[in-house]
CSV table of C-alpha atoms in Angstrom, one decimal:
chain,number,residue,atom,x,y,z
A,15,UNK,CA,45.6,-33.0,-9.2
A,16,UNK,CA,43.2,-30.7,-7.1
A,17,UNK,CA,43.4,-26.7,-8.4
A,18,UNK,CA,44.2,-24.2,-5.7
A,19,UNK,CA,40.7,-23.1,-5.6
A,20,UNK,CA,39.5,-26.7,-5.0
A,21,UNK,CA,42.4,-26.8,-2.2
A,22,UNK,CA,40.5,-23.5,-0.8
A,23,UNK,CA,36.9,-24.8,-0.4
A,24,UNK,CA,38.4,-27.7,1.2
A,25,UNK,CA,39.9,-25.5,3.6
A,26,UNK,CA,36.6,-23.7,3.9
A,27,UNK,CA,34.7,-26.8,4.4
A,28,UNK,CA,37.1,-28.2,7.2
A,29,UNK,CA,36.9,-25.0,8.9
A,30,UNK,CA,33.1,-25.0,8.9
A,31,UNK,CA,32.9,-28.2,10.2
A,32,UNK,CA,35.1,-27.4,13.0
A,33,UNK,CA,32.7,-24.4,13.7
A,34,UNK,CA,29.5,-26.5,13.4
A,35,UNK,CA,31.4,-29.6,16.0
A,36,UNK,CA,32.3,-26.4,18.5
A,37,UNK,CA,28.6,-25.2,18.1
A,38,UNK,CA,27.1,-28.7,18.9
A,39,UNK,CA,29.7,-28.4,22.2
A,40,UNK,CA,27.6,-25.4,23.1
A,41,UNK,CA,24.5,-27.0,22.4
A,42,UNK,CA,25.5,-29.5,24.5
A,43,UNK,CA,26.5,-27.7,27.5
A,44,UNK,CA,23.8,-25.3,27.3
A,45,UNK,CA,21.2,-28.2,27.5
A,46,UNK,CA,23.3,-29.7,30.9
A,47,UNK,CA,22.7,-26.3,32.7
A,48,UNK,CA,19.5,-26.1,31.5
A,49,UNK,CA,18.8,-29.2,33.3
A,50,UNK,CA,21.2,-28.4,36.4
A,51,UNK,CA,19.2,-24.9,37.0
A,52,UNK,CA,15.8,-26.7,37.0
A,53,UNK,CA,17.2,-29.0,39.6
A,54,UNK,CA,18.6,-26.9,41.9
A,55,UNK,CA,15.6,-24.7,41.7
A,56,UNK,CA,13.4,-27.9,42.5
A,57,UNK,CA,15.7,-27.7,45.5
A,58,UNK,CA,15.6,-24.3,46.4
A,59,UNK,CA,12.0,-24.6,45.9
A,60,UNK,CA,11.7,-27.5,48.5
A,61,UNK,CA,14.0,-25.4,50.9
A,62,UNK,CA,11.2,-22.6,51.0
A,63,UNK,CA,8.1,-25.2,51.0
A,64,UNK,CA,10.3,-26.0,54.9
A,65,UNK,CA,8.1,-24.5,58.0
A,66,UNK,CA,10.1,-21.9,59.5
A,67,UNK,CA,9.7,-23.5,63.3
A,68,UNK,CA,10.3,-26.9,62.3
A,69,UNK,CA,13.2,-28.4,63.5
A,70,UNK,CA,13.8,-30.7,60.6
A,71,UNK,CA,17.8,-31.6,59.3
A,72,UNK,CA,19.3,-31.1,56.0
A,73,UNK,CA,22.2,-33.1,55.2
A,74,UNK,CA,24.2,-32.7,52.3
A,75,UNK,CA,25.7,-35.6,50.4
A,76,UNK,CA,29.8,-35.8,50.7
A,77,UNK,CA,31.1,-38.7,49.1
A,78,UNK,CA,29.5,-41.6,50.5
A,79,UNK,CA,28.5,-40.2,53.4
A,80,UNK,CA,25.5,-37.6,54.5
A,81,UNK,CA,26.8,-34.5,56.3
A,82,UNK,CA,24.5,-32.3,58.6
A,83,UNK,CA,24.2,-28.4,56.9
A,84,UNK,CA,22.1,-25.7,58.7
A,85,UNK,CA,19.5,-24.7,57.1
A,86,UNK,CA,20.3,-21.4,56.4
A,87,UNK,CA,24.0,-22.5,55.1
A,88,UNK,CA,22.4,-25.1,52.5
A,89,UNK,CA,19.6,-22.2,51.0
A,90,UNK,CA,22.0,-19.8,50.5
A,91,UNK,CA,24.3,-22.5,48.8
A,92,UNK,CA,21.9,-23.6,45.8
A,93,UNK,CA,20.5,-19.8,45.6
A,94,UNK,CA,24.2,-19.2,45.0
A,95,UNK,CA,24.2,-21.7,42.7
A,96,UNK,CA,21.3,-21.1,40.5
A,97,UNK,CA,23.0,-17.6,40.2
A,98,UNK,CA,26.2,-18.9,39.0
A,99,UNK,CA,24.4,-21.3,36.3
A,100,UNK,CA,21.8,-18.3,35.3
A,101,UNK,CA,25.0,-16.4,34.4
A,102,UNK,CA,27.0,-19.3,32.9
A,103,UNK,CA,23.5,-19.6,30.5
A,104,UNK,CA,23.9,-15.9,29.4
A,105,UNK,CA,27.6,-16.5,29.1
A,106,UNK,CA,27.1,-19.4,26.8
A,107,UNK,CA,23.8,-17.9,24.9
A,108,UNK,CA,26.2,-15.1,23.5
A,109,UNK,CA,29.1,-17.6,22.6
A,110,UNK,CA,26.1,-19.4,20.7
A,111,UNK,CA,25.1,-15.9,19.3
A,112,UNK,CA,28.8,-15.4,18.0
A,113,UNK,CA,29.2,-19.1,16.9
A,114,UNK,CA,26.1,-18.8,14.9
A,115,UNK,CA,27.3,-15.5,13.3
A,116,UNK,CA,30.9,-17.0,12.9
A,117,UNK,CA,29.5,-20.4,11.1
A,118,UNK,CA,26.9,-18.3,8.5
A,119,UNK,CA,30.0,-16.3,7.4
A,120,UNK,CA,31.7,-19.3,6.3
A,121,UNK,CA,28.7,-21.1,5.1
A,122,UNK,CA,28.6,-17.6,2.8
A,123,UNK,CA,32.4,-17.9,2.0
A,124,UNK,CA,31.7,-21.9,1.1
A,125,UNK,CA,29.3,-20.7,-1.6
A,126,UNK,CA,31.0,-17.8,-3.4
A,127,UNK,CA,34.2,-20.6,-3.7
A,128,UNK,CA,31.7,-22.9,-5.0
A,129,UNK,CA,29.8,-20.6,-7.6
A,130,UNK,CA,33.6,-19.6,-8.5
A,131,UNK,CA,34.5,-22.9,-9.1
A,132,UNK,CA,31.4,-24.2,-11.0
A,133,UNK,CA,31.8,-21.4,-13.2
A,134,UNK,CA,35.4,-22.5,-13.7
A,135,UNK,CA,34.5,-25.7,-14.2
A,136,UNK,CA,31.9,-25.0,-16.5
A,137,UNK,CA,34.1,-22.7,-18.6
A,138,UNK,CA,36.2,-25.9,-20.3
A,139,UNK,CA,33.6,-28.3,-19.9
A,140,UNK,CA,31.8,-26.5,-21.9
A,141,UNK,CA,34.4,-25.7,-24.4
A,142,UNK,CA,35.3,-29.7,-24.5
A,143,UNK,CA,31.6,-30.3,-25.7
B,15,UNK,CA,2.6,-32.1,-17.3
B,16,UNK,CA,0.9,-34.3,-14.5
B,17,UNK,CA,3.3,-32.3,-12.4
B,18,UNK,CA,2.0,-28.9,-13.3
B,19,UNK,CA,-1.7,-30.3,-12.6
B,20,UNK,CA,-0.8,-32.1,-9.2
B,21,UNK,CA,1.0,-28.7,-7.6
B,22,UNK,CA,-2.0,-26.7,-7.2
B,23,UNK,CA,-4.1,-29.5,-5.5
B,24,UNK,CA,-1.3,-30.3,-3.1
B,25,UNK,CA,-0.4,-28.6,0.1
B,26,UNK,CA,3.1,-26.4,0.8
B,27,UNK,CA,5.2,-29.8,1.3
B,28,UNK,CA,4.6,-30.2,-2.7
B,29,UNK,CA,7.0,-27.4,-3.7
B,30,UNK,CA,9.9,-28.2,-1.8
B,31,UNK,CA,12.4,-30.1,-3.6
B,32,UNK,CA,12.6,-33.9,-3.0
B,33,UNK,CA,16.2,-34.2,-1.6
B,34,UNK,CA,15.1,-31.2,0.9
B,35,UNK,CA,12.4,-32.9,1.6
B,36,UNK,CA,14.1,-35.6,2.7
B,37,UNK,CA,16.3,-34.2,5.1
B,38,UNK,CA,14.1,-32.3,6.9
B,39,UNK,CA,11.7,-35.9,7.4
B,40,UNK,CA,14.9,-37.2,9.2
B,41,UNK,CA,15.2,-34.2,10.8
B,42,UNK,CA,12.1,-34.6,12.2
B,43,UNK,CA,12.7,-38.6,12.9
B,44,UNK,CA,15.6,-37.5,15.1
B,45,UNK,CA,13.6,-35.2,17.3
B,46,UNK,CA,10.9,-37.6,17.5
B,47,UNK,CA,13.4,-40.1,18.6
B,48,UNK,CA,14.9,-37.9,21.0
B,49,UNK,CA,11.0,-37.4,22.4
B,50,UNK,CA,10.5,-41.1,22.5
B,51,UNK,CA,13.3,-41.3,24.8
B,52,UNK,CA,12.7,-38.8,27.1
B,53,UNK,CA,9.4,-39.3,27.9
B,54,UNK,CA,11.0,-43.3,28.7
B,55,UNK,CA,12.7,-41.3,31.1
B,56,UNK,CA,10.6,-39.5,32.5
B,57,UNK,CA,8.0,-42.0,32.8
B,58,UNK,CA,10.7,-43.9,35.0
B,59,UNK,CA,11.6,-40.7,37.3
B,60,UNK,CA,7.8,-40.8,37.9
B,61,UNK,CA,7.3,-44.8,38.9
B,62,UNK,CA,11.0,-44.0,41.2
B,63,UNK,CA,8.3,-41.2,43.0
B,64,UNK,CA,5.5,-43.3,43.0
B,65,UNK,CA,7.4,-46.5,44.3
B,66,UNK,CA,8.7,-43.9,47.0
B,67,UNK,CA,5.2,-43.0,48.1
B,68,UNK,CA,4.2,-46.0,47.9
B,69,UNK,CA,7.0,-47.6,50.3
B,70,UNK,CA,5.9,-44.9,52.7
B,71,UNK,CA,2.8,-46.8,53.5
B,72,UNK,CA,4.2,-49.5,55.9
B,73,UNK,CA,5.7,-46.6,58.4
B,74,UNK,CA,2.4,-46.3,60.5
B,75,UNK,CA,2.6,-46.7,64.7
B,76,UNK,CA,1.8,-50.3,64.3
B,77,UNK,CA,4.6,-51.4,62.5
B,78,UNK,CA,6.9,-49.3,64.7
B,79,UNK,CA,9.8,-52.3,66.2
B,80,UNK,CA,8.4,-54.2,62.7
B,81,UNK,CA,11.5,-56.6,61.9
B,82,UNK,CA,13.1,-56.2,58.5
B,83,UNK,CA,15.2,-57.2,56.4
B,84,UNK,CA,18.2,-54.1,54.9
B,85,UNK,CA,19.3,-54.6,51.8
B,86,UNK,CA,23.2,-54.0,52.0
B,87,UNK,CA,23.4,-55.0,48.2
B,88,UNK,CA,20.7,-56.7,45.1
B,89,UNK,CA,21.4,-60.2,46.9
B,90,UNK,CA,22.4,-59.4,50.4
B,91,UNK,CA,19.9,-59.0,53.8
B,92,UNK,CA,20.6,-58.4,57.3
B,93,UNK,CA,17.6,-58.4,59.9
B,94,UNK,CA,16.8,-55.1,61.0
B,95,UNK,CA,14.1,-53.5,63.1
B,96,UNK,CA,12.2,-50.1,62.2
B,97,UNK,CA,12.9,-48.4,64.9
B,98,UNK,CA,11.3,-44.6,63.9
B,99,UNK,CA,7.8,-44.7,61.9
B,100,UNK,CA,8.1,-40.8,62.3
B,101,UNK,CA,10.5,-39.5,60.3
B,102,UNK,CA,12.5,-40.2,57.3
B,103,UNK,CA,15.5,-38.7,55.0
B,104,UNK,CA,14.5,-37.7,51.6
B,105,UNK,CA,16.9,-37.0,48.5
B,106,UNK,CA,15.8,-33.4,47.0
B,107,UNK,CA,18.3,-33.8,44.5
B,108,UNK,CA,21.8,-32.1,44.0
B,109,UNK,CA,23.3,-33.8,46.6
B,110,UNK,CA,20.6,-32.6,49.1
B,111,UNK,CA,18.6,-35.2,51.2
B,112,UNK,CA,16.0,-33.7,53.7
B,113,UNK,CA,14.4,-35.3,56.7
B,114,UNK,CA,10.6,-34.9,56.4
B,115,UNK,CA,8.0,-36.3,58.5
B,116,UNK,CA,6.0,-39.1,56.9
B,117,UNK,CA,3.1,-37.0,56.0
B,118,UNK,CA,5.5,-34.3,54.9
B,119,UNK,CA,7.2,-36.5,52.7
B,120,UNK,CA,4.6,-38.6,50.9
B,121,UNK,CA,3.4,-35.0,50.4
B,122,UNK,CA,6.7,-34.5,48.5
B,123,UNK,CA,6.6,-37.6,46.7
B,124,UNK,CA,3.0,-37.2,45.4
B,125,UNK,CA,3.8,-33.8,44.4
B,126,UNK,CA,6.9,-35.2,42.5
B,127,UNK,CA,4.7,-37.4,40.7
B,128,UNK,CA,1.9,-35.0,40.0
B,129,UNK,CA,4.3,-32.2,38.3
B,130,UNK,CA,5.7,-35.5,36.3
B,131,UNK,CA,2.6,-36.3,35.4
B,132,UNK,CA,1.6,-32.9,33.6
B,133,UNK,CA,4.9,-32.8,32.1
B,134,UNK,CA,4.4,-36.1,30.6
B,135,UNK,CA,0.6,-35.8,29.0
B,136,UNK,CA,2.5,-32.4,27.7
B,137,UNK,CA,5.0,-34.5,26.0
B,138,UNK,CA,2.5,-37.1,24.9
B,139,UNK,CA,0.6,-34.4,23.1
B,140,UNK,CA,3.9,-33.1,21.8
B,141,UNK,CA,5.1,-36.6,20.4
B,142,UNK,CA,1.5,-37.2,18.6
B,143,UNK,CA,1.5,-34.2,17.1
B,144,UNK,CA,4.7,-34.8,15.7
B,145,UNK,CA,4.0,-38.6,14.4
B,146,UNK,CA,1.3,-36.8,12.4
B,147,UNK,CA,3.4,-34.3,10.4
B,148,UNK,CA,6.0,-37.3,10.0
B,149,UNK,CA,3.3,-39.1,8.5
B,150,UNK,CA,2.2,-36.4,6.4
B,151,UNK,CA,5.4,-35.7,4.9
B,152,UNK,CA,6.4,-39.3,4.6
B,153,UNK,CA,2.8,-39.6,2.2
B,154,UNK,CA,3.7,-36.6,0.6
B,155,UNK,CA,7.3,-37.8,-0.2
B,156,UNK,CA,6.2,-41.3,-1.3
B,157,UNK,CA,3.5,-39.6,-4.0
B,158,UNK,CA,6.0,-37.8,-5.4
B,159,UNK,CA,8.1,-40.3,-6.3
B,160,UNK,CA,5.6,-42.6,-7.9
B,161,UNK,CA,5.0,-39.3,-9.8
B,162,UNK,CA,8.6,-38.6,-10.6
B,163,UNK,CA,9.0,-42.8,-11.8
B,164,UNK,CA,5.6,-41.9,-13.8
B,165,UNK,CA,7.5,-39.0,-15.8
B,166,UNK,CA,10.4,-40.6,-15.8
B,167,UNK,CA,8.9,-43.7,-18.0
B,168,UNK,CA,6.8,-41.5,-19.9
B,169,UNK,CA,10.0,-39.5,-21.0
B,170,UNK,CA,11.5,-42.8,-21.7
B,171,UNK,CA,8.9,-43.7,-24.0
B,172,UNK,CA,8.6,-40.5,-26.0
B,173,UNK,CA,12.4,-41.2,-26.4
C-alpha cells in the first residue's frame, strides 16, 4: 500500500505535468503568432513597396470569393493587426514567464518529497540489512 | 583506473553522466528533425515562387487572345482565351491578393524566392552545424560505453 508521502509526490508529479502540458500550449501558440506577425508584416511590407499614383486593386479574400478593399482600408487593417499580435506576444511571453516560475517551484517541491522519502526509505532498509 | 586516465584527454562531453548524456543527444535529434522538416518546407514555398515566376513568362503581347485551357479541378479543362497579358492578381498572403502588373509581379515573385533563398543556405548552415555536434556526442557516448563494458568485465574478473 502506497504511504501518504508516496501519495504526495504523486500528487506533485501529476501537478507538474499538468504545468509542463500548459507550458507546451504556450509554446505552441507563441510559435503560431510568431509566424502570423511575420506574414502580415510581409504584407504590410508589400502594401508600402505599392506606388502611391498607381491605380492598382486590392482584393481581400471572403470565403470563396475575392472582395475589392481600398487601399487605404486594407493597410490600416494588417497594421492593426500586427499590433494586436505584437501585444498578444507580450501577453503570452509573461504567461510563459509565470509558467516557468510556477513549473520550477514544483520541480523544487518534487525533490524535497523525494529526498524525504529516500531518506525514509533508506531508514528501514537499512535497518532490514 | 582507465577512467581516471581517459577524463583528462577527453573534451567537456566526457564528464557528464551517461544517462544525461543521452537525453540531451535526443534532444538534439529532435531539433534536428524539426530542422529537416522545415527547410522541406521551405524549400517547397520557394519552387511555389519560382513556378509563379516562371508561369509569368507566357503573358507577353504576342500571346495576348492565346487559347487555353482553365483548370476548373486536377482532371478538368475548359478552353479559354488570355484575354489581359498586362495585369495579374497576386496572393500576398493573409487573405490579401494584389493586382500587379507583369513586371511588378515577377518582381514580387523573384523577390519571394530570393529572401527564401537566404533563409534557406541560413538553415543549411544551421542543420550541418548541428549533424556535427550530433556526431560528436554520439562518438563520445559510444566510447564510453565500450569503456564502461571494459570496467565492467575487469571488475568481473577481479571478483
Amino acid at each position: 500500500m502506497p504511504s501518504k508521502l508516496e501519495q504526495e509526490i504523486q500528487t506533485e508529479v501529476e501537478k507538474f505535468q499538468k504545468l509542463q502540458q500548459d507550458y507546451n500550449k504556450l509554446i505552441v501558440s507563441r510559435s503560431q503568432l510568431e509566424s502570423q506577425l511575420s506574414e502580415n508584416r510581409m504584407v504590410a511590407d508589400e502594401f508600402k513597396r505599392m506606388k502611391p499614383d498607381s491605380d492598382a486593386s486590392i482584393f481581400k479574400l471572403v470565403g470563396p470569393v475575392l472582395v475589392k478593399q481600398e487601399t487605404v482600408e486594407a493597410t490600416s487593417n494588417v497594421n492593426k493587426r500586427i499590433e494586436f499580435i505584437t501585444n498578444e506576444i507580450k501577453r503570452l511571453d509573461g504567461a510563459i514567464a509565470e509558467s516557468t516560475k510556477t513549473q520550477e517551484a514544483a520541480k523544487a517541491a518534487i525533490g524535497k518529497l523525494q529526498q524525504m522519502y529516500q531518506a525514509q526509505m533508506g531508514g528501514p532498509a537499512a535497518g532490514q540489512a | 583506473m582507465s577512467a581516471a586516465e581517459a577524463q583528462p584527454q577527453g573534451i567537456d562531453l566526457t564528464k557528464i553522466p551517461l544517462p544525461q548524456l543521452q537525453s540531451v543527444r535526443q534532444q538534439m535529434e529532435e531539433e534536428f528533425q524539426h530542422l529537416m522538416s522545415s527547410y522541406a518546407s521551405l524549400k517547397q514555398a520557394q519552387v511555389k515562387y519560382r513556378d509563379g515566376h516562371d508561369a509569368l513568362t507566357v503573358f507577353t503581347e504576342k500571346n495576348r487572345d492565346a487559347p487555353i485551357l482553365v483548370p476548373m479541378t486536377n482532371s478538368l479543362y475548359v478552353p479559354g482565351k488570355l484575354s489581359s497579358v498586362d495585369k495579374v492578381i497576386v496572393d500576398v498572403g493573409t487573405g490579401y491578393y494584389m493586382e500587379k502588373e507583369i513586371g511588378e509581379a515577377k518582381d514580387f515573385y523573384l523577390r519571394k524566392s530570393d529572401f527564401l533563398r537566404g533563409n534557406l543556405e541560413k538553415l543549411q548552415a544551421t542543420i550541418v552545424q548541428r549533424q556535427d555536434q550530433l556526431k560528436a556526442i554520439s562518438e563520445v557516448m559510444s566510447y564510453r560505453m565500450t569503456l564502461a563494458q571494459k570496467q565492467q568485465q575487469a571488475g568481473q574478473a577481479v571478483a
